[in-house]
Coordinates of C-alpha atoms in Angstrom, one line a residue:
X1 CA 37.4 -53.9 5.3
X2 CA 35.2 -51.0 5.5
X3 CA 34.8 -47.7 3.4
X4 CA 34.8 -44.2 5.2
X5 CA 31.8 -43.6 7.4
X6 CA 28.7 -43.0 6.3
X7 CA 26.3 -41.1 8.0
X8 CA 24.1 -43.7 9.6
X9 CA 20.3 -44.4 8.2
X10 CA 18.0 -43.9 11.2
X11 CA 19.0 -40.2 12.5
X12 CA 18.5 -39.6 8.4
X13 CA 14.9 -41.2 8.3
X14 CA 14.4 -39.3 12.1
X15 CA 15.4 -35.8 11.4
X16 CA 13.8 -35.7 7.6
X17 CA 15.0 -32.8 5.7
X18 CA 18.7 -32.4 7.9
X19 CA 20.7 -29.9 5.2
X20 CA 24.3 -31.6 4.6
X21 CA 23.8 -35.1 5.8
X22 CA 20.9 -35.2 3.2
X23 CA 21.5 -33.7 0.3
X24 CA 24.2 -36.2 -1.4
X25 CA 22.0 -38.9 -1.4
X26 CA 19.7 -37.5 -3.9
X27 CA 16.3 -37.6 -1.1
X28 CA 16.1 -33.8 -1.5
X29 CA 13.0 -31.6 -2.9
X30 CA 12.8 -29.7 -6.0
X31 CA 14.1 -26.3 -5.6
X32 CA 10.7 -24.9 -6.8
X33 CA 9.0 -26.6 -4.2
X34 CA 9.7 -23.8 -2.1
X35 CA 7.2 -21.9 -3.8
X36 CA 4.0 -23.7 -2.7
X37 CA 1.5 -21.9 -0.9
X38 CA 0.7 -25.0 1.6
X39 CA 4.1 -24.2 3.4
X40 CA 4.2 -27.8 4.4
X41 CA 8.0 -28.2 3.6
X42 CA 9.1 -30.5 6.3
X43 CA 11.1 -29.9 9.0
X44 CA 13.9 -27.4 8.8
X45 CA 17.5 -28.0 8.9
X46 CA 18.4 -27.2 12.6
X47 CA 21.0 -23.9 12.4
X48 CA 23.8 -23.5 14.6
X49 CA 23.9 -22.9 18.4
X50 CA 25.2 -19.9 17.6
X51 CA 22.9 -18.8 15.0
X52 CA 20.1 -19.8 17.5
X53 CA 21.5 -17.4 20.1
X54 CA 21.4 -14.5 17.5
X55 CA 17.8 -15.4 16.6
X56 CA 16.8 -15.1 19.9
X57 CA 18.3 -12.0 21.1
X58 CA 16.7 -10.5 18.9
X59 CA 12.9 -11.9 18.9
X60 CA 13.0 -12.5 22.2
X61 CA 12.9 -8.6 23.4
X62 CA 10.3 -8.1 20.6
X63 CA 8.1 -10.6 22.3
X64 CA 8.5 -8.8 25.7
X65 CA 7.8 -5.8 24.4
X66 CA 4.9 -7.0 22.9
X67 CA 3.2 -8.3 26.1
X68 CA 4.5 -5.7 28.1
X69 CA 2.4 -3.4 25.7
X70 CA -0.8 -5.8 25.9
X71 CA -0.3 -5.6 30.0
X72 CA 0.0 -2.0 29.9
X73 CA -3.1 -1.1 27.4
X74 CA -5.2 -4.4 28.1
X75 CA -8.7 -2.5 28.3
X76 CA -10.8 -4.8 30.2
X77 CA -13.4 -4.6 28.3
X78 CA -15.2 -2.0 26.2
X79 CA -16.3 1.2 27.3
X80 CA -20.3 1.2 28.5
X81 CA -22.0 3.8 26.8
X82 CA -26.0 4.6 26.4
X83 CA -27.3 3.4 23.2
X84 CA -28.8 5.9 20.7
X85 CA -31.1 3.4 18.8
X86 CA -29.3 4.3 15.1
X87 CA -27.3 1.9 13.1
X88 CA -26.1 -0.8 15.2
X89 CA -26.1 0.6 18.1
X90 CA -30.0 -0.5 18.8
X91 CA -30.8 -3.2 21.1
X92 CA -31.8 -6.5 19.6
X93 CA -33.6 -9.6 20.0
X94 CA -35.0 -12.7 18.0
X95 CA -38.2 -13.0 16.2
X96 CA -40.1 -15.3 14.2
X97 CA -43.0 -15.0 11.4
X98 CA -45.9 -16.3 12.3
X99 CA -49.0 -15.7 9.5
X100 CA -48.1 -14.1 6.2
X101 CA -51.4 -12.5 5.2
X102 CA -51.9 -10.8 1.6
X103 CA -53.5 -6.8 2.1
X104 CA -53.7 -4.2 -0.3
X105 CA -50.8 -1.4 0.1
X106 CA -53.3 1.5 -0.2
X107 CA -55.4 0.1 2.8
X108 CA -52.7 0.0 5.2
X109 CA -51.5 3.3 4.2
X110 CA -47.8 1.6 2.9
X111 CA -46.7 4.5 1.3
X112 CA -43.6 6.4 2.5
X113 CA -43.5 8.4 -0.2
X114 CA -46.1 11.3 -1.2
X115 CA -47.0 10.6 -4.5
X116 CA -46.2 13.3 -7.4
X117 CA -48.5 12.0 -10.2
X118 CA -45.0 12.4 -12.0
X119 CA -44.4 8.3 -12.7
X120 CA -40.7 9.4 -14.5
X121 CA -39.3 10.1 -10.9
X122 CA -37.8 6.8 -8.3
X123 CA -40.2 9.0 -6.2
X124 CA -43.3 9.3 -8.0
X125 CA -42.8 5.4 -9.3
X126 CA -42.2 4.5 -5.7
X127 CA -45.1 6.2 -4.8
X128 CA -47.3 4.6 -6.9
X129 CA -46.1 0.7 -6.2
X130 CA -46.7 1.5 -2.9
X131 CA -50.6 2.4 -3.5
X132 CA -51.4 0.0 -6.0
X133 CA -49.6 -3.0 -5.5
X134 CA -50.0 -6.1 -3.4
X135 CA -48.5 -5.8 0.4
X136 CA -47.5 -8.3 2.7
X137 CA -48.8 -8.4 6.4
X138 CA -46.6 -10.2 8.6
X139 CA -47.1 -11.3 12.4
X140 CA -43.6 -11.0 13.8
X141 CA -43.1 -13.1 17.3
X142 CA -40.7 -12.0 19.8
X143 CA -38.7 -15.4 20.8
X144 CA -36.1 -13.2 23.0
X145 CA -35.9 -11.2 25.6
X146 CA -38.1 -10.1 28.4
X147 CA -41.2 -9.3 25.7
X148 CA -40.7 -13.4 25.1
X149 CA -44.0 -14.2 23.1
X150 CA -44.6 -10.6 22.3
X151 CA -46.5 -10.3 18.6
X152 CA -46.3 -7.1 16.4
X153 CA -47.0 -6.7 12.4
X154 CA -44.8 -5.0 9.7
X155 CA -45.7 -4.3 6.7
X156 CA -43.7 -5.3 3.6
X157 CA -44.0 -3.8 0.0
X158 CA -43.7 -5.7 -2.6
X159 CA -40.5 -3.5 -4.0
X160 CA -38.8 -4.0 -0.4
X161 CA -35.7 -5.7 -0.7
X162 CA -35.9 -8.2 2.0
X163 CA -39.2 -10.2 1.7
X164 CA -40.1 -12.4 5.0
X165 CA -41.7 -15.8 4.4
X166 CA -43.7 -18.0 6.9
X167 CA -41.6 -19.3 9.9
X168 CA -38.7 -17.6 8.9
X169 CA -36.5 -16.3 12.1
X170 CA -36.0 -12.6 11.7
X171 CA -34.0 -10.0 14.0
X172 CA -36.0 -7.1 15.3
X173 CA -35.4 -3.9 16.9
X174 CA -36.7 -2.7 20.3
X175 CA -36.7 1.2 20.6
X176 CA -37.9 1.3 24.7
X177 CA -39.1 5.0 24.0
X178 CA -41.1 4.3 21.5
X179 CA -45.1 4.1 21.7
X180 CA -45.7 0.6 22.5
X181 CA -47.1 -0.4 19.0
X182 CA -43.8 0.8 17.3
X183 CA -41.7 -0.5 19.8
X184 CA -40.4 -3.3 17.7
X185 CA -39.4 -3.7 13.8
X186 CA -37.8 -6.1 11.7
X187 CA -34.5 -5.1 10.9
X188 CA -33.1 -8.4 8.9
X189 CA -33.0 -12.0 9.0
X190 CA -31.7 -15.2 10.9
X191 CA -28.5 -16.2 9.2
X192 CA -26.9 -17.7 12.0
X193 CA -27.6 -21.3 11.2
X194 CA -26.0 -21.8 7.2
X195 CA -23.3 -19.5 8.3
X196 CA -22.4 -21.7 10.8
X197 CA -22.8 -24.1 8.7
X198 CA -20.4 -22.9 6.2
X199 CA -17.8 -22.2 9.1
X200 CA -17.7 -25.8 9.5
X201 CA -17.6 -27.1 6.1
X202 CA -14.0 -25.0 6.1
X203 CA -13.0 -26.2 9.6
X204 CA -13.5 -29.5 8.3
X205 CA -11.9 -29.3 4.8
X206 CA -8.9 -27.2 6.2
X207 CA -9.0 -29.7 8.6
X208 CA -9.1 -33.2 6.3
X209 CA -6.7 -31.6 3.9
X210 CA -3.9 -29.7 6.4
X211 CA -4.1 -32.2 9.2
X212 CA -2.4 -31.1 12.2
X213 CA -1.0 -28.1 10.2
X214 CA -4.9 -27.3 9.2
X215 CA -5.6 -28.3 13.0
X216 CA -3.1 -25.8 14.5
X217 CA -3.9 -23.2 11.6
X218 CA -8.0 -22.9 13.1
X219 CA -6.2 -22.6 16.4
X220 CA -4.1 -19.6 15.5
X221 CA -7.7 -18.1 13.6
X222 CA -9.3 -18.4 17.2
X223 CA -6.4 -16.7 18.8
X224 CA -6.5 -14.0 16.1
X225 CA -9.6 -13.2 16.7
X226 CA -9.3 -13.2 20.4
X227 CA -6.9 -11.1 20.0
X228 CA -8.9 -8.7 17.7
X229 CA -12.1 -8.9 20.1
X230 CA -10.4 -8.7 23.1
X231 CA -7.7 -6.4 23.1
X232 CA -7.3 -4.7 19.9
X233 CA -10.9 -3.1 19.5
X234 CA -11.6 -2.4 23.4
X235 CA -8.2 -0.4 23.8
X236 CA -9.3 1.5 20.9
X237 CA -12.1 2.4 22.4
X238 CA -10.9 3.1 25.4
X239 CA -9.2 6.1 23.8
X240 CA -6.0 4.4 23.5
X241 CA -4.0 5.5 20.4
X242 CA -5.0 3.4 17.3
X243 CA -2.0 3.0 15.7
X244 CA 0.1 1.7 19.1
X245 CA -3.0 -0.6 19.5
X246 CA -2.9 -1.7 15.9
X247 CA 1.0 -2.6 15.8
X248 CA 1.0 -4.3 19.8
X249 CA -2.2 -6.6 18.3
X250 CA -1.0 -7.1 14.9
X251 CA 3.3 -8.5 16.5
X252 CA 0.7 -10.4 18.8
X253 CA -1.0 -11.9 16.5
X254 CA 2.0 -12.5 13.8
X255 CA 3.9 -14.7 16.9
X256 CA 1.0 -16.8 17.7
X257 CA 0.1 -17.4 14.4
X258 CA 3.3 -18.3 12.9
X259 CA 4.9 -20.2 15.6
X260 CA 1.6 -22.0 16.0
X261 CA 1.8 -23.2 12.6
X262 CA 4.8 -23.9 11.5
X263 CA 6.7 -24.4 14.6
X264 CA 9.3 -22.8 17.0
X265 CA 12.3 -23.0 14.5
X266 CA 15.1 -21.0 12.8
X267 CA 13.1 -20.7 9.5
X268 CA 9.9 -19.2 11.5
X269 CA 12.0 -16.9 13.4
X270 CA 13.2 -15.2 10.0
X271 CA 9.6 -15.0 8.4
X272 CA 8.9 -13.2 11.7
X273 CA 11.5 -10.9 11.1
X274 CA 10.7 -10.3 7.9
X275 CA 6.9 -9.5 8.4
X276 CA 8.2 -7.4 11.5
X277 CA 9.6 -5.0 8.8
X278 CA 7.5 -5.1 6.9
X279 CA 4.7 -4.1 8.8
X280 CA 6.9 -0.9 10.2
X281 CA 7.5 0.0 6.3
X282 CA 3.4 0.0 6.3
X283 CA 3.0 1.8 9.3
X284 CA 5.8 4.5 8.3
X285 CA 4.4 4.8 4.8
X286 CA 0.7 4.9 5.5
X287 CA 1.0 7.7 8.4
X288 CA 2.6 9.6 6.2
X289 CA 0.2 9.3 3.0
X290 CA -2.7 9.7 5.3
X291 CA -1.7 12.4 6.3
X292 CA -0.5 13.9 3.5
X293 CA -3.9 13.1 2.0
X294 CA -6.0 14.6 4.3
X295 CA -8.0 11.0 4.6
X296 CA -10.1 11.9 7.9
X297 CA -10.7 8.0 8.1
X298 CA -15.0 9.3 8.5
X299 CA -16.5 8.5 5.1
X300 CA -19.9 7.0 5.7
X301 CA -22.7 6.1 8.4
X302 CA -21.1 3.4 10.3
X303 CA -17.5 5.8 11.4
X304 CA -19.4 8.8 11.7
X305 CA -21.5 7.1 14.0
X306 CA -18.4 5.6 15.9
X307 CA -17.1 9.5 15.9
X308 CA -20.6 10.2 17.9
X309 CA -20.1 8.2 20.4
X310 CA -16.8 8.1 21.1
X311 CA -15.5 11.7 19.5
X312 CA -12.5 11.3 21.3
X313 CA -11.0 8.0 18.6
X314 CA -8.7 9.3 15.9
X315 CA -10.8 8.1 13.2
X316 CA -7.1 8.5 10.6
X317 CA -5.7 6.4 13.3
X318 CA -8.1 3.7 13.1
X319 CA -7.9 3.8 9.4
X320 CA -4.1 3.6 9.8
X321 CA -4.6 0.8 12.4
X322 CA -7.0 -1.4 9.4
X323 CA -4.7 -1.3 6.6
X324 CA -1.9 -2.7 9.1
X325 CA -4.2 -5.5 9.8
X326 CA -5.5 -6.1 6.9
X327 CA -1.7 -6.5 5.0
X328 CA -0.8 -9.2 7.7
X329 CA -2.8 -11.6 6.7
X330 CA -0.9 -12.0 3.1
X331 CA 2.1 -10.6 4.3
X332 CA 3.1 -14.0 6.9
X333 CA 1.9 -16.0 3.6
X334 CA 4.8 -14.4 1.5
X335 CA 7.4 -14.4 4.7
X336 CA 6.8 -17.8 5.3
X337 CA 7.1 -19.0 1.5
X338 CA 9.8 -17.3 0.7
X339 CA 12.1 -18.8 4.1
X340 CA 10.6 -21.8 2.9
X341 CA 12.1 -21.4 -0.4
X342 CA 15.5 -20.7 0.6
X343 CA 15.2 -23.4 2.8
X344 CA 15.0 -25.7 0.4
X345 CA 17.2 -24.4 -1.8
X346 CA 20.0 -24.1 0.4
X347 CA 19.2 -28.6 1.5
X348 CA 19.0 -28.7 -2.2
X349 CA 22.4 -27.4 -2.7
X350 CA 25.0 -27.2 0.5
X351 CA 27.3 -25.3 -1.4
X352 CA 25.5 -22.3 -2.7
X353 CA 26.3 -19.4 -1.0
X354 CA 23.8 -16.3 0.7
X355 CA 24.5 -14.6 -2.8
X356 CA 23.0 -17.8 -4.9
X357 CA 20.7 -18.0 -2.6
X358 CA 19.4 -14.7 -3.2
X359 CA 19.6 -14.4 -6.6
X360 CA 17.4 -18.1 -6.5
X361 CA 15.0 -17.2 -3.9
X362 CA 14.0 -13.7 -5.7
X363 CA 12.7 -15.3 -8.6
X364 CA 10.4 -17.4 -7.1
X365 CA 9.7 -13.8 -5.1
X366 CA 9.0 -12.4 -8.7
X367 CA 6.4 -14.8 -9.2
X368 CA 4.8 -14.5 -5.5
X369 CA 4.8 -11.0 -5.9
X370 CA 2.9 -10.7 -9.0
X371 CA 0.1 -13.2 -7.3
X372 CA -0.2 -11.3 -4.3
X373 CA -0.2 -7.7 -5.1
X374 CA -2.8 -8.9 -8.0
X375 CA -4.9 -10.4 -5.3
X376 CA -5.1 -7.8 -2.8
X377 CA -5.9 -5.2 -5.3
X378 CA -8.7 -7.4 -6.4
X379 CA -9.8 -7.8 -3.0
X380 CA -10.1 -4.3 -2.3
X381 CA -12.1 -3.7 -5.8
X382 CA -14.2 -6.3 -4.6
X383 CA -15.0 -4.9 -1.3
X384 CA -15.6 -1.3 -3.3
X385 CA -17.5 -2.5 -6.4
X386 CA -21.2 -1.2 -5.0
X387 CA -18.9 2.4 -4.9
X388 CA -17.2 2.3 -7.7
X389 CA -20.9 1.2 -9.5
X390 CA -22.8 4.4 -8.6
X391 CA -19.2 6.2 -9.8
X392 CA -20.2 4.9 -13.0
X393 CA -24.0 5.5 -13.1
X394 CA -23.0 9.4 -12.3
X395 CA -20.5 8.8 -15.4
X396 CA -17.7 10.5 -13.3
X397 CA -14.2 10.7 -14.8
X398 CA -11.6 8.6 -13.4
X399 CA -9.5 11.8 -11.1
X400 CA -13.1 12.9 -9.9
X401 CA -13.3 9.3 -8.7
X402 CA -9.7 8.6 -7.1
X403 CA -10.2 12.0 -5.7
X404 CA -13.0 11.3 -3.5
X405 CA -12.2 10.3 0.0
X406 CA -14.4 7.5 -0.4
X407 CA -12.3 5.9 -3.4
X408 CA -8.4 7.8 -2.2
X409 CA -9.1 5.6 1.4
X410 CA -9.2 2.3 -0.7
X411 CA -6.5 3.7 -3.1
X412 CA -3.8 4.3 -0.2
X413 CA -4.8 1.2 1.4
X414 CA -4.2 -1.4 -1.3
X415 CA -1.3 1.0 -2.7
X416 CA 0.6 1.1 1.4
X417 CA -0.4 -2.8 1.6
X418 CA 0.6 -3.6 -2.2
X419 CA 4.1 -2.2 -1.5
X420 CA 4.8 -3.8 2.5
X421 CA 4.4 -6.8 0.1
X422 CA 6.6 -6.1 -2.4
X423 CA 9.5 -5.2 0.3
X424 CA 8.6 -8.5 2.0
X425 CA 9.8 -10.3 -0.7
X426 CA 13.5 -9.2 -1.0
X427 CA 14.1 -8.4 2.7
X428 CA 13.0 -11.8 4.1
X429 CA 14.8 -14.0 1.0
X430 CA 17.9 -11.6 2.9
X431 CA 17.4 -12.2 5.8
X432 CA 16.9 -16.5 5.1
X433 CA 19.9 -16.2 2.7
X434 CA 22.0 -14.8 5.5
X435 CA 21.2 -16.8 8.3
X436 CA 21.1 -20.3 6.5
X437 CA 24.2 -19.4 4.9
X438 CA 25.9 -18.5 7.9
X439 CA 25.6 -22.1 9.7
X440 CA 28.5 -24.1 10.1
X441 CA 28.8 -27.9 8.9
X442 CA 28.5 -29.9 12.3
X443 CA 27.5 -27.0 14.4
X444 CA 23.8 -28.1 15.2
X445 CA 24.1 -28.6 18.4
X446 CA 20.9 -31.7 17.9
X447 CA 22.9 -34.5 20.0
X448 CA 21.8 -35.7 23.4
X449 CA 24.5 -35.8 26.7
X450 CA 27.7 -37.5 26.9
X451 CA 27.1 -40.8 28.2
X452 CA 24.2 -41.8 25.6
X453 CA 26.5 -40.2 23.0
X454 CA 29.2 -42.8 23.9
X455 CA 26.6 -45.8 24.1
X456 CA 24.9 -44.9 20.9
X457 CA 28.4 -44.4 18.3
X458 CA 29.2 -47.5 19.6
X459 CA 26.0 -49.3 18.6
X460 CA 26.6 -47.4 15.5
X461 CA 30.0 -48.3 14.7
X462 CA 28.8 -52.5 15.9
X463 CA 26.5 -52.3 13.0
X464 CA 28.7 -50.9 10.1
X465 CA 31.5 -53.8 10.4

């Protein structure tokens, strides 16, 4: 005699996490797993058919939108322009110290300064180093380049910054107008080998730890930057309007990326949707504040060079374009976590409806908000802190401070970013709440065609008498 039917044990230990089936036997996570920031949850309960279709009509024309605004302003590379020999934009080539000779500073005439006799001045004190102190002459070799083997000398101070040691590669600068001796300088060092390095120590850890997830997460970083190299900063320099640029690269970027990790499912189709508005809340809110600010986005040497040569970039745009990037990054983190938690929460508990499902997913929200906001302050601060020091040596007052354009660019960009990310929270736990509420037990349309359907219940059916 046999009981009612059971659901059978291998589509269970196939399908992993599979919603109703799963949860009454008690193999179910924790409800606060949801709230990890590894996002390996499993595999999502399949939705309906239905809910599938929805899904789709929506994201679907968002994706062609998307390339059909890549085709249209795909720059084909950046603009040639002649180089002015300032900043960056000086031609380059490798180098390598040879000797490192000892030479008094007074005897090569090191001094850049005109001394005061007034040792109480940077200048006079500078000065004065510079005569009477120890100097280094170094014979720089040109590995690069059509000068290949090429030797000049540079003199370094003993108050320089950068010292150069022997056989340590260094970057120089070749100004072609220049007289021949002062054709070349050292303008920093080598660091190409312990950065690259480094970038492999995290490929490999991300790699060792996330496994295929890690794998697939360096793939969407290459594709990111593709993106960004490719198509985001050419178009802009093209003249094509920052913010359009900004928003087609950013969508681009957010569908690769997440669907690349995490998979082509239901659960990654609402954190897309979710960081889709919130990104437009960003854009919305930080046109208007830049604006409203008068932030000309062309604060310091390297934009007002990028103004010179291409005067015809909105420099507000571009800074409208950065904090758009810049909040994606944490925003498909938060998206992603909190589908994730209601996710789990719903496989947790069938029965709870998009209400309890809310109310459950925005506390964990609380928490992730208080995390991230925290965090990208602190990363701005960071980024700021040689600013914000010489603030503090002039012993200005904290409005003269935020007042600066400077300090008021950082302000509306961690303030616009800060609260994308707080509207991420309750807007995607809505939108998960809704959609894996809405499915119907039975609907998942997972089963294969008729004739293997009929084959396989009967196998099925053999085994349970």
């Amino acid at each position: 005699m046999t009981t009612s039917p059971q659901p059978p044990t291998e589509p269970v230990e196939h399908t992993g996490h599979t919603g109703h089936e799963h949860a009454p036997y008690g193999h179910v996570p924790s409800p606060s797993h949801g709230h990890s920031h590894s996002h390996s949850h499993g595999p999502a309960a399949p939705v309906s058919k239905h809910l599938r279709k929805v899904i789709a009509a929506v994201l679907i024309p968002f994706a062609t939108a998307v390339f059909i605004g890549m085709v249209i302003l795909w720059p084909g590379g950046a603009p040639a322009h002649e180089r002015t020999g300032v900043g960056f934009d000086r031609q380059t080539q490798q180098g390598k110290v040879v000797t490192l000779a000892q030479v008094d500073c007074k005897s090569v005439n090191a001094s850049q300064v005109p001394s005061t006799g007034d040792t109480s001045t940077p200048e006079g004190r500078e000065a004065q180093a510079a005569q009477t102190g120890e100097c280094k002459k170094a014979t720089i070799e040109v590995t690069g380049g059509p000068d290949k083997g090429r030797t000049f000398f540079e003199i370094v101070q003993p108050g320089a910054p950068r010292q150069l040691a022997k056989d340590q590669e260094v970057v120089v600068a070749y100004a072609p107008d220049a007289p021949r001796d002062l054709q070349y300088s050292v303008i920093d060092v080598n660091r190409k080998f312990p950065m690259a390095l480094l970038a492999g120590i995290f490929a490999i850890a991300v790699v060792v730890v996330g496994r295929m997830r890690g794998l697939f997460a360096l793939i969407a970083l290459a594709v990111s930057f593709t993106v960004l190299t490719l198509f985001i900063l050419p178009a802009i320099l093209q003249g094509s309007n920052p913010l359009l640029v900004a928003v087609i690269g950013a969508s681009a970027i957010m569908l690769i990326a997440l669907y690349m990790c995490h998979g082509l499912t239901a659960r990654t189709s609402v954190a897309v949707l979710g960081t889709l508005v919130s990104l437009l809340l960003i854009g919305l809110l930080g046109s208007w504040f830049i604006g409203w600010a008068f932030l000309s986005g062309n604060t310091d040497d390297n934009t007002g060079l990028i103004h010179g040569l291409y005067p015809e970039i909105d420099m507000s745009g571009l800074l409208l374009a950065g904090v758009i990037i810049g909040s994606l990054g944490v925003l498909d983190d938060v998206t992603v976590t909190q589908t994730s938690a209601v996710w789990e929460l719903h496989q947790a508990d069938p029965k709870m409806g998009p209400r309890a499902l809310y109310r459950a997913g925005i506390r964990i929200g609380r928490d992730h908000i208080a995390s991230v906001v925290n965090t990208l302050v602190l990363a701005y601060a960071g980024a700021a802190l040689p600013l914000l020091l010489l603030f503090s040596i002039a012993n200005s007052s904290m409005g003269s401070v935020a007042n600066s354009e400077l300090v008021a660019e950082e302000i509306v960009r961690t303030l616009v970013g800060s609260i994308g990310l707080v509207a991420s929270v309750p807007v995607t736990t809505a939108l998960a709440a809704l959609v894996v509420s809405a499915d119907r037990p039975g609907a998942p349309d997972t089963t294969p065609a008729a004739g293997p359907v009929r084959g396989g219940r009967g196998r099925r059916r053999k085994r349970s008498t």
